[in-house]
Amino acid sequence: MENFKENEQYMKRALELAAKGMGYTSPNPMVGCVVVKNGRIISEGYHERFGGYHAERNALINCNEDTRGAILYVTLEPCCHYGKTPPCTEIIIEKGIKKVVIGAMDSNPLVAGKGVEQLKAAGIIVETGILENECKELNEVFFHYMESKMPFVAMKYAMTLDGKIACENGDSKWVTNDISREYVQQLRKRYTGIMVGIETVLKDDPLLTCRIEPRCSPVRIVCDSSLRIPINSRLVKTARETDTIVAYVENALDESHTPNKAGEIIEYDVQHKINTLEEAGVKLIACPDREGHVDLKELLKMLAAQGIDSILLEGGGILNSGMLKEHLVNRVYAFIAPKLVGGQNAKSPVSGYGVEYMADAYKLNEPSIIRFKEDIMITALME
């Protein structure tokens, strides 16, 4: 029993270390490592950035004490193949580690149990499953991306207690308090991409960056079927500073038109718009048509192929509805402020036609609640 408590204690510390890599390791997992000898931590390490050494190697090469006979605690199964860095199993064996305690097994086909096999073959004792749920939750993005080859999508919205994201006139500043909004910046740091619909761009002209850590700003993705994004929008103006993708429907542009200042309908110079956006640094993705809009499932496949493993969905009700309808949402973050605004036509977080019967409602599992002063946030996984 005492050994179990010690295992949990050291694994909790490894999890704390792993979280330090948030925003820097994608599409790699966040991993923490603790080296213990004679009941004392002699070294620690974590995966600090994509392309850099993994947690185990960082802990072992920075250790100033003899590691022979030590126990190594790591949140994820050690890798056993050459990639951007040498395999971690190699240095664990070289350093004479006696026992390795693992939080969660790696689902990467290049590892997936092979790391444990190598360690055991070298005579190292291996114990697995210590705080497994916590270790998996920390890397829910990694596991989903590795197993499904699709980005993990987290839908985030802020609403009043009567379910409104804005007043009838469109005013939405601010639904929640400053502490809630600060937490959203943490989410922007955590996820690789951030997605909105074109209506959000036209209405709010957002920047969609991470204010607390600009280096960790997500790739900005706009669903814009008819390529209506203004050239003078902040997203376009800053596209060379922060990666920006605009997804459109190619055949929808053939019939595109826009009114001039006099209100007359004129032809839309599509190629000029495309050229101007690309010259500004915007990356364009032509998507298949799905009922006059971007095919969201195909778009996610394209984004996954580009290494975008996760998306924070900050779109309005239309985009949220489309993502739910296609069963593409994996987690929901619902921020709720103790306010009532009313308004029959005031917008809600999810629009569209919705489900026909309550029995068909989208269900969520494992809800948890966090308080931000008077606001609350409910987060849960989609069923």
One Martini backbone bead per residue (centre of mass of N, CA, C, O) as a GRO file, in nm:
protein
  383
    1MET     BB    1   0.057   0.063  -0.020
    2GLU     BB    2   0.299   0.254   0.003
    3ASN     BB    3   0.396   0.218  -0.289
    4PHE     BB    4   0.140   0.334  -0.420
    5LYS     BB    5   0.163   0.617  -0.296
    6GLU     BB    6   0.436   0.681  -0.420
    7ASN     BB    7   0.358   0.651  -0.712
    8GLU     BB    8   0.146   0.881  -0.709
    9GLN     BB    9   0.328   1.110  -0.616
   10TYR     BB   10   0.530   1.098  -0.860
   11MET     BB   11   0.316   1.117  -1.087
   12LYS     BB   12   0.206   1.393  -1.014
   13ARG     BB   13   0.472   1.536  -1.072
   14ALA     BB   14   0.489   1.449  -1.369
   15LEU     BB   15   0.229   1.599  -1.452
   16GLU     BB   16   0.324   1.883  -1.382
   17LEU     BB   17   0.555   1.881  -1.585
   18ALA     BB   18   0.402   1.820  -1.846
   19ALA     BB   19   0.223   2.090  -1.845
   20LYS     BB   20   0.463   2.281  -1.933
   21GLY     BB   21   0.425   2.193  -2.253
   22MET     BB   22   0.195   2.364  -2.315
   23GLY     BB   23   0.199   2.470  -2.661
   24TYR     BB   24   0.492   2.310  -2.763
   25THR     BB   25   0.447   1.984  -2.862
   26SER     BB   26   0.292   1.986  -3.101
   27PRO     BB   27   0.191   1.661  -3.183
   28ASN     BB   28   0.296   1.597  -2.923
   29PRO     BB   29   0.313   1.499  -2.616
   30MET     BB   30   0.278   1.537  -2.277
   31VAL     BB   31   0.576   1.491  -2.068
   32GLY     BB   32   0.677   1.339  -1.758
   33CYS     BB   33   0.971   1.315  -1.525
   34VAL     BB   34   1.094   1.092  -1.256
   35VAL     BB   35   1.381   1.046  -1.043
   36VAL     BB   36   1.439   0.772  -0.808
   37LYS     BB   37   1.645   0.748  -0.498
   38ASN     BB   38   1.611   0.649  -0.192
   39GLY     BB   39   1.340   0.833  -0.169
   40ARG     BB   40   1.463   1.043  -0.395
   41ILE     BB   41   1.479   1.312  -0.593
   42ILE     BB   42   1.731   1.348  -0.866
   43SER     BB   43   1.525   1.403  -1.115
   44GLU     BB   44   1.394   1.611  -1.389
   45GLY     BB   45   1.143   1.615  -1.665
   46TYR     BB   46   1.040   1.746  -1.994
   47HIS     BB   47   0.859   1.815  -2.273
   48GLU     BB   48   0.927   2.127  -2.416
   49ARG     BB   49   0.947   2.058  -2.738
   50PHE     BB   50   0.921   2.026  -3.056
   51GLY     BB   51   1.216   1.832  -3.132
   52GLY     BB   52   1.291   1.769  -2.859
   53TYR     BB   53   1.354   1.626  -2.593
   54HIS     BB   54   1.247   1.403  -2.392
   55ALA     BB   55   1.177   1.356  -2.068
   56GLU     BB   56   1.379   1.125  -2.001
   57ARG     BB   57   1.631   1.253  -2.126
   58ASN     BB   58   1.628   1.515  -1.966
   59ALA     BB   59   1.652   1.382  -1.685
   60LEU     BB   60   1.920   1.210  -1.736
   61ILE     BB   61   2.124   1.433  -1.852
   62ASN     BB   62   2.061   1.626  -1.580
   63CYS     BB   63   2.195   1.424  -1.395
   64ASN     BB   64   2.432   1.428  -1.104
   65GLU     BB   65   2.366   1.130  -1.048
   66ASP     BB   66   2.346   0.806  -0.983
   67THR     BB   67   2.113   0.586  -1.168
   68ARG     BB   68   2.170   0.326  -1.047
   69GLY     BB   69   1.872   0.177  -0.930
   70ALA     BB   70   1.655   0.348  -1.026
   71ILE     BB   71   1.341   0.522  -1.052
   72LEU     BB   72   1.110   0.569  -1.324
   73TYR     BB   73   0.880   0.830  -1.392
   74VAL     BB   74   0.611   0.817  -1.643
   75THR     BB   75   0.325   0.923  -1.826
   76LEU     BB   76   0.459   0.773  -2.080
   77GLU     BB   77   0.558   0.561  -2.287
   78PRO     BB   78   0.848   0.488  -2.400
   79CYS     BB   79   1.029   0.529  -2.661
   80CYS     BB   80   1.170   0.300  -2.950
   81HIS     BB   81   1.243   0.525  -3.169
   82TYR     BB   82   1.351   0.698  -3.442
   83GLY     BB   83   1.345   1.048  -3.485
   84LYS     BB   84   1.421   1.351  -3.377
   85THR     BB   85   1.500   1.141  -3.157
   86PRO     BB   86   1.609   0.927  -2.956
   87PRO     BB   87   1.542   0.665  -2.776
   88CYS     BB   88   1.446   0.625  -2.443
   89THR     BB   89   1.518   0.329  -2.386
   90GLU     BB   90   1.821   0.356  -2.429
   91ILE     BB   91   1.891   0.548  -2.182
   92ILE     BB   92   1.761   0.379  -1.960
   93ILE     BB   93   1.954   0.139  -1.995
   94GLU     BB   94   2.229   0.290  -1.976
   95LYS     BB   95   2.158   0.413  -1.671
   96GLY     BB   96   2.046   0.171  -1.483
   97ILE     BB   97   1.752   0.126  -1.456
   98LYS     BB   98   1.538  -0.071  -1.256
   99LYS     BB   99   1.260   0.105  -1.281
  100VAL     BB  100   0.937   0.147  -1.451
  101VAL     BB  101   0.681   0.398  -1.428
  102ILE     BB  102   0.357   0.402  -1.585
  103GLY     BB  103   0.076   0.560  -1.682
  104ALA     BB  104   0.057   0.543  -2.009
  105MET     BB  105   0.001   0.413  -2.302
  106ASP     BB  106   0.098   0.406  -2.629
  107SER     BB  107  -0.080   0.451  -2.951
  108ASN     BB  108   0.157   0.449  -3.115
  109PRO     BB  109   0.260   0.220  -3.346
  110LEU     BB  110   0.575   0.265  -3.281
  111VAL     BB  111   0.501   0.161  -2.994
  112ALA     BB  112   0.268   0.005  -2.848
  113GLY     BB  113   0.457  -0.180  -2.619
  114LYS     BB  114   0.759  -0.180  -2.719
  115GLY     BB  115   0.889  -0.028  -2.488
  116VAL     BB  116   0.833  -0.238  -2.267
  117GLU     BB  117   0.973  -0.476  -2.403
  118GLN     BB  118   1.260  -0.357  -2.402
  119LEU     BB  119   1.287  -0.324  -2.097
  120LYS     BB  120   1.237  -0.619  -2.017
  121ALA     BB  121   1.469  -0.740  -2.193
  122ALA     BB  122   1.680  -0.568  -1.996
  123GLY     BB  123   1.560  -0.622  -1.688
  124ILE     BB  124   1.326  -0.427  -1.641
  125ILE     BB  125   1.099  -0.304  -1.437
  126VAL     BB  126   0.737  -0.290  -1.501
  127GLU     BB  127   0.487  -0.035  -1.442
  128THR     BB  128   0.137   0.016  -1.490
  129GLY     BB  129  -0.139   0.250  -1.443
  130ILE     BB  130  -0.054   0.517  -1.306
  131LEU     BB  131  -0.276   0.745  -1.335
  132GLU     BB  132  -0.413   0.695  -1.615
  133ASN     BB  133  -0.648   0.895  -1.648
  134GLU     BB  134  -0.478   1.153  -1.609
  135CYS     BB  135  -0.280   1.097  -1.844
  136LYS     BB  136  -0.498   1.088  -2.067
  137GLU     BB  137  -0.630   1.365  -2.023
  138LEU     BB  138  -0.384   1.540  -2.086
  139ASN     BB  139  -0.376   1.358  -2.382
  140GLU     BB  140  -0.647   1.363  -2.554
  141VAL     BB  141  -0.544   1.471  -2.819
  142PHE     BB  142  -0.330   1.261  -2.893
  143PHE     BB  143  -0.508   1.006  -2.886
  144HIS     BB  144  -0.715   1.097  -3.095
  145TYR     BB  145  -0.521   1.159  -3.332
  146MET     BB  146  -0.381   0.878  -3.342
  147GLU     BB  147  -0.658   0.702  -3.373
  148SER     BB  148  -0.828   0.897  -3.599
  149LYS     BB  149  -0.687   1.127  -3.776
  150MET     BB  150  -0.816   1.365  -3.603
  151PRO     BB  151  -0.917   1.636  -3.470
  152PHE     BB  152  -0.959   1.787  -3.173
  153VAL     BB  153  -1.278   1.917  -3.062
  154ALA     BB  154  -1.344   2.234  -2.896
  155MET     BB  155  -1.630   2.375  -2.768
  156LYS     BB  156  -1.674   2.732  -2.726
  157TYR     BB  157  -1.881   2.920  -2.487
  158ALA     BB  158  -2.080   3.216  -2.402
  159MET     BB  159  -2.345   3.258  -2.154
  160THR     BB  160  -2.634   3.302  -2.029
  161LEU     BB  161  -2.882   3.178  -1.823
  162ASP     BB  162  -3.076   3.207  -2.098
  163GLY     BB  163  -2.889   3.124  -2.356
  164LYS     BB  164  -2.707   3.381  -2.443
  165ILE     BB  165  -2.454   3.541  -2.663
  166ALA     BB  166  -2.655   3.783  -2.719
  167CYS     BB  167  -2.816   4.036  -2.811
  168GLU     BB  168  -3.038   4.136  -3.043
  169ASN     BB  169  -2.815   4.359  -3.153
  170GLY     BB  170  -2.526   4.181  -3.092
  171ASP     BB  171  -2.431   4.230  -2.821
  172SER     BB  172  -2.120   4.073  -2.636
  173LYS     BB  173  -1.988   4.298  -2.437
  174TRP     BB  174  -1.975   4.104  -2.172
  175VAL     BB  175  -2.067   3.801  -2.061
  176THR     BB  176  -1.808   3.759  -1.908
  177ASN     BB  177  -1.546   3.763  -1.715
  178ASP     BB  178  -1.203   3.810  -1.687
  179ILE     BB  179  -1.138   3.522  -1.583
  180SER     BB  180  -1.271   3.362  -1.805
  181ARG     BB  181  -1.108   3.496  -2.038
  182GLU     BB  182  -0.833   3.396  -1.937
  183TYR     BB  183  -0.893   3.094  -1.976
  184VAL     BB  184  -0.924   3.108  -2.282
  185GLN     BB  185  -0.622   3.163  -2.329
  186GLN     BB  186  -0.538   2.883  -2.235
  187LEU     BB  187  -0.686   2.736  -2.464
  188ARG     BB  188  -0.529   2.871  -2.697
  189LYS     BB  189  -0.264   2.736  -2.605
  190ARG     BB  190  -0.349   2.429  -2.618
  191TYR     BB  191  -0.448   2.469  -2.907
  192THR     BB  192  -0.360   2.463  -3.245
  193GLY     BB  193  -0.650   2.559  -3.324
  194ILE     BB  194  -0.884   2.814  -3.457
  195MET     BB  195  -1.246   2.839  -3.508
  196VAL     BB  196  -1.447   3.018  -3.750
  197GLY     BB  197  -1.682   3.207  -3.890
  198ILE     BB  198  -1.759   3.461  -4.104
  199GLU     BB  199  -1.960   3.614  -3.920
  200THR     BB  200  -1.756   3.672  -3.695
  201VAL     BB  201  -1.567   3.843  -3.867
  202LEU     BB  202  -1.773   4.060  -3.965
  203LYS     BB  203  -1.864   4.148  -3.671
  204ASP     BB  204  -1.567   4.145  -3.487
  205ASP     BB  205  -1.279   4.140  -3.590
  206PRO     BB  206  -1.076   3.926  -3.501
  207LEU     BB  207  -0.760   3.782  -3.387
  208LEU     BB  208  -0.709   3.496  -3.238
  209THR     BB  209  -0.510   3.512  -2.998
  210CYS     BB  210  -0.253   3.470  -2.753
  211ARG     BB  211  -0.197   3.688  -2.498
  212ILE     BB  212  -0.012   3.520  -2.286
  213GLU     BB  213   0.121   3.357  -2.562
  214PRO     BB  214   0.205   3.435  -2.873
  215ARG     BB  215   0.376   3.176  -2.954
  216CYS     BB  216   0.086   3.002  -2.898
  217SER     BB  217  -0.073   3.069  -3.129
  218PRO     BB  218  -0.312   2.971  -3.318
  219VAL     BB  219  -0.442   2.851  -3.587
  220ARG     BB  220  -0.631   3.027  -3.816
  221ILE     BB  221  -0.980   2.942  -3.889
  222VAL     BB  222  -1.195   2.993  -4.178
  223CYS     BB  223  -1.532   2.966  -4.261
  224ASP     BB  224  -1.569   3.059  -4.625
  225SER     BB  225  -1.742   2.972  -4.881
  226SER     BB  226  -1.740   3.279  -5.051
  227LEU     BB  227  -1.507   3.467  -4.981
  228ARG     BB  228  -1.572   3.735  -4.761
  229ILE     BB  229  -1.317   3.825  -4.653
  230PRO     BB  230  -1.162   4.095  -4.555
  231ILE     BB  231  -0.871   4.253  -4.638
  232ASN     BB  232  -0.893   4.455  -4.367
  233SER     BB  233  -0.867   4.248  -4.173
  234ARG     BB  234  -0.692   4.130  -3.904
  235LEU     BB  235  -0.628   3.853  -4.016
  236VAL     BB  236  -0.496   3.946  -4.282
  237LYS     BB  237  -0.290   4.158  -4.168
  238THR     BB  238  -0.160   3.900  -3.972
  239ALA     BB  239  -0.076   3.642  -4.150
  240ARG     BB  240   0.247   3.665  -4.120
  241GLU     BB  241   0.243   3.622  -3.799
  242THR     BB  242  -0.022   3.434  -3.820
  243ASP     BB  243  -0.158   3.160  -3.895
  244THR     BB  244  -0.382   3.143  -4.191
  245ILE     BB  245  -0.706   2.998  -4.267
  246VAL     BB  246  -0.913   2.958  -4.564
  247ALA     BB  247  -1.225   2.810  -4.615
  248TYR     BB  248  -1.368   2.697  -4.926
  249VAL     BB  249  -1.595   2.690  -5.203
  250GLU     BB  250  -1.522   2.667  -5.520
  251ASN     BB  251  -1.815   2.664  -5.668
  252ALA     BB  252  -1.922   2.922  -5.507
  253LEU     BB  253  -1.750   3.143  -5.675
  254ASP     BB  254  -1.891   3.154  -5.957
  255GLU     BB  255  -2.156   3.316  -5.813
  256SER     BB  256  -2.025   3.553  -5.706
  257HIS     BB  257  -2.141   3.851  -5.530
  258THR     BB  258  -2.161   4.217  -5.497
  259PRO     BB  259  -2.223   4.515  -5.368
  260ASN     BB  260  -2.202   4.828  -5.418
  261LYS     BB  261  -2.234   5.148  -5.300
  262ALA     BB  262  -2.516   5.167  -5.471
  263GLY     BB  263  -2.638   4.854  -5.460
  264GLU     BB  264  -2.516   4.712  -5.693
  265ILE     BB  265  -2.474   4.432  -5.876
  266ILE     BB  266  -2.158   4.271  -5.898
  267GLU     BB  267  -1.893   4.129  -5.993
  268TYR     BB  268  -1.666   3.891  -5.867
  269ASP     BB  269  -1.316   3.896  -5.819
  270VAL     BB  270  -1.183   3.609  -5.739
  271GLN     BB  271  -0.881   3.600  -5.824
  272HIS     BB  272  -0.804   3.860  -5.684
  273LYS     BB  273  -0.874   3.768  -5.399
  274ILE     BB  274  -0.684   3.530  -5.388
  275ASN     BB  275  -0.421   3.681  -5.445
  276THR     BB  276  -0.439   3.880  -5.208
  277LEU     BB  277  -0.444   3.673  -4.979
  278GLU     BB  278  -0.177   3.530  -5.049
  279GLU     BB  279   0.001   3.787  -5.031
  280ALA     BB  280  -0.079   3.818  -4.714
  281GLY     BB  281  -0.055   3.489  -4.609
  282VAL     BB  282  -0.291   3.326  -4.688
  283LYS     BB  283  -0.437   3.012  -4.656
  284LEU     BB  284  -0.595   2.809  -4.897
  285ILE     BB  285  -0.900   2.600  -4.890
  286ALA     BB  286  -1.046   2.370  -5.096
  287CYS     BB  287  -1.378   2.254  -5.067
  288PRO     BB  288  -1.628   2.073  -5.044
  289ASP     BB  289  -1.967   2.051  -5.097
  290ARG     BB  290  -2.226   2.115  -4.832
  291GLU     BB  291  -2.501   2.263  -4.874
  292GLY     BB  292  -2.323   2.540  -4.946
  293HIS     BB  293  -2.083   2.434  -4.769
  294VAL     BB  294  -1.842   2.342  -4.589
  295ASP     BB  295  -1.687   2.041  -4.549
  296LEU     BB  296  -1.601   1.961  -4.237
  297LYS     BB  297  -1.480   1.678  -4.249
  298GLU     BB  298  -1.280   1.735  -4.482
  299LEU     BB  299  -1.134   1.965  -4.345
  300LEU     BB  300  -1.022   1.803  -4.104
  301LYS     BB  301  -0.854   1.612  -4.274
  302MET     BB  302  -0.671   1.833  -4.392
  303LEU     BB  303  -0.565   1.940  -4.121
  304ALA     BB  304  -0.443   1.674  -4.019
  305ALA     BB  305  -0.237   1.649  -4.259
  306GLN     BB  306  -0.097   1.930  -4.132
  307GLY     BB  307  -0.084   1.877  -3.800
  308ILE     BB  308  -0.371   1.937  -3.686
  309ASP     BB  309  -0.482   1.809  -3.367
  310SER     BB  310  -0.644   2.082  -3.280
  311ILE     BB  311  -0.964   2.256  -3.190
  312LEU     BB  312  -1.097   2.573  -3.124
  313LEU     BB  313  -1.436   2.643  -3.105
  314GLU     BB  314  -1.552   2.998  -3.183
  315GLY     BB  315  -1.814   2.991  -3.303
  316GLY     BB  316  -2.117   3.010  -3.391
  317GLY     BB  317  -2.422   2.859  -3.422
  318ILE     BB  318  -2.376   2.745  -3.709
  319LEU     BB  319  -2.105   2.599  -3.671
  320ASN     BB  320  -2.183   2.435  -3.425
  321SER     BB  321  -2.411   2.281  -3.562
  322GLY     BB  322  -2.241   2.147  -3.788
  323MET     BB  323  -2.047   1.991  -3.599
  324LEU     BB  324  -2.263   1.828  -3.448
  325LYS     BB  325  -2.402   1.692  -3.692
  326GLU     BB  326  -2.107   1.549  -3.765
  327HIS     BB  327  -1.962   1.452  -3.508
  328LEU     BB  328  -1.687   1.662  -3.427
  329VAL     BB  329  -1.725   1.682  -3.124
  330ASN     BB  330  -1.545   1.624  -2.803
  331ARG     BB  331  -1.568   1.907  -2.650
  332VAL     BB  332  -1.705   2.119  -2.384
  333TYR     BB  333  -1.717   2.482  -2.320
  334ALA     BB  334  -1.931   2.630  -2.072
  335PHE     BB  335  -2.001   2.960  -2.018
  336ILE     BB  336  -2.167   3.104  -1.722
  337ALA     BB  337  -2.371   3.380  -1.660
  338PRO     BB  338  -2.549   3.575  -1.411
  339LYS     BB  339  -2.766   3.639  -1.664
  340LEU     BB  340  -3.036   3.838  -1.820
  341VAL     BB  341  -3.170   3.930  -2.159
  342GLY     BB  342  -3.333   3.808  -2.360
  343GLY     BB  343  -3.489   3.761  -2.653
  344GLN     BB  344  -3.617   3.600  -2.917
  345ASN     BB  345  -3.353   3.679  -3.125
  346ALA     BB  346  -3.145   3.588  -2.954
  347LYS     BB  347  -2.860   3.423  -2.948
  348SER     BB  348  -2.732   3.101  -2.956
  349PRO     BB  349  -2.483   2.859  -2.954
  350VAL     BB  350  -2.710   2.682  -3.112
  351SER     BB  351  -2.844   2.636  -3.417
  352GLY     BB  352  -3.059   2.574  -3.641
  353TYR     BB  353  -3.276   2.294  -3.619
  354GLY     BB  354  -3.197   2.063  -3.475
  355VAL     BB  355  -3.361   1.849  -3.293
  356GLU     BB  356  -3.669   1.682  -3.277
  357TYR     BB  357  -3.586   1.514  -3.018
  358MET     BB  358  -3.481   1.466  -2.700
  359ALA     BB  359  -3.360   1.178  -2.760
  360ASP     BB  360  -3.149   1.330  -2.979
  361ALA     BB  361  -2.965   1.453  -2.802
  362TYR     BB  362  -2.667   1.569  -2.721
  363LYS     BB  363  -2.432   1.394  -2.538
  364LEU     BB  364  -2.265   1.404  -2.216
  365ASN     BB  365  -1.961   1.340  -2.034
  366GLU     BB  366  -1.799   1.403  -1.753
  367PRO     BB  367  -1.874   1.644  -1.581
  368SER     BB  368  -1.738   1.971  -1.497
  369ILE     BB  369  -1.670   2.231  -1.245
  370ILE     BB  370  -1.589   2.585  -1.268
  371ARG     BB  371  -1.495   2.870  -1.088
  372PHE     BB  372  -1.536   3.236  -1.179
  373LYS     BB  373  -1.662   3.345  -0.949
  374GLU     BB  374  -1.973   3.402  -1.079
  375ASP     BB  375  -1.882   3.207  -1.274
  376ILE     BB  376  -1.927   2.920  -1.488
  377MET     BB  377  -1.783   2.598  -1.588
  378ILE     BB  378  -1.866   2.353  -1.830
  379THR     BB  379  -1.716   2.032  -1.881
  380ALA     BB  380  -1.732   1.791  -2.160
  381LEU     BB  381  -1.782   1.494  -2.316
  382MET     BB  382  -1.866   1.347  -2.588
  383GLU     BB  383  -2.051   1.057  -2.669
   0.00000   0.00000   0.00000
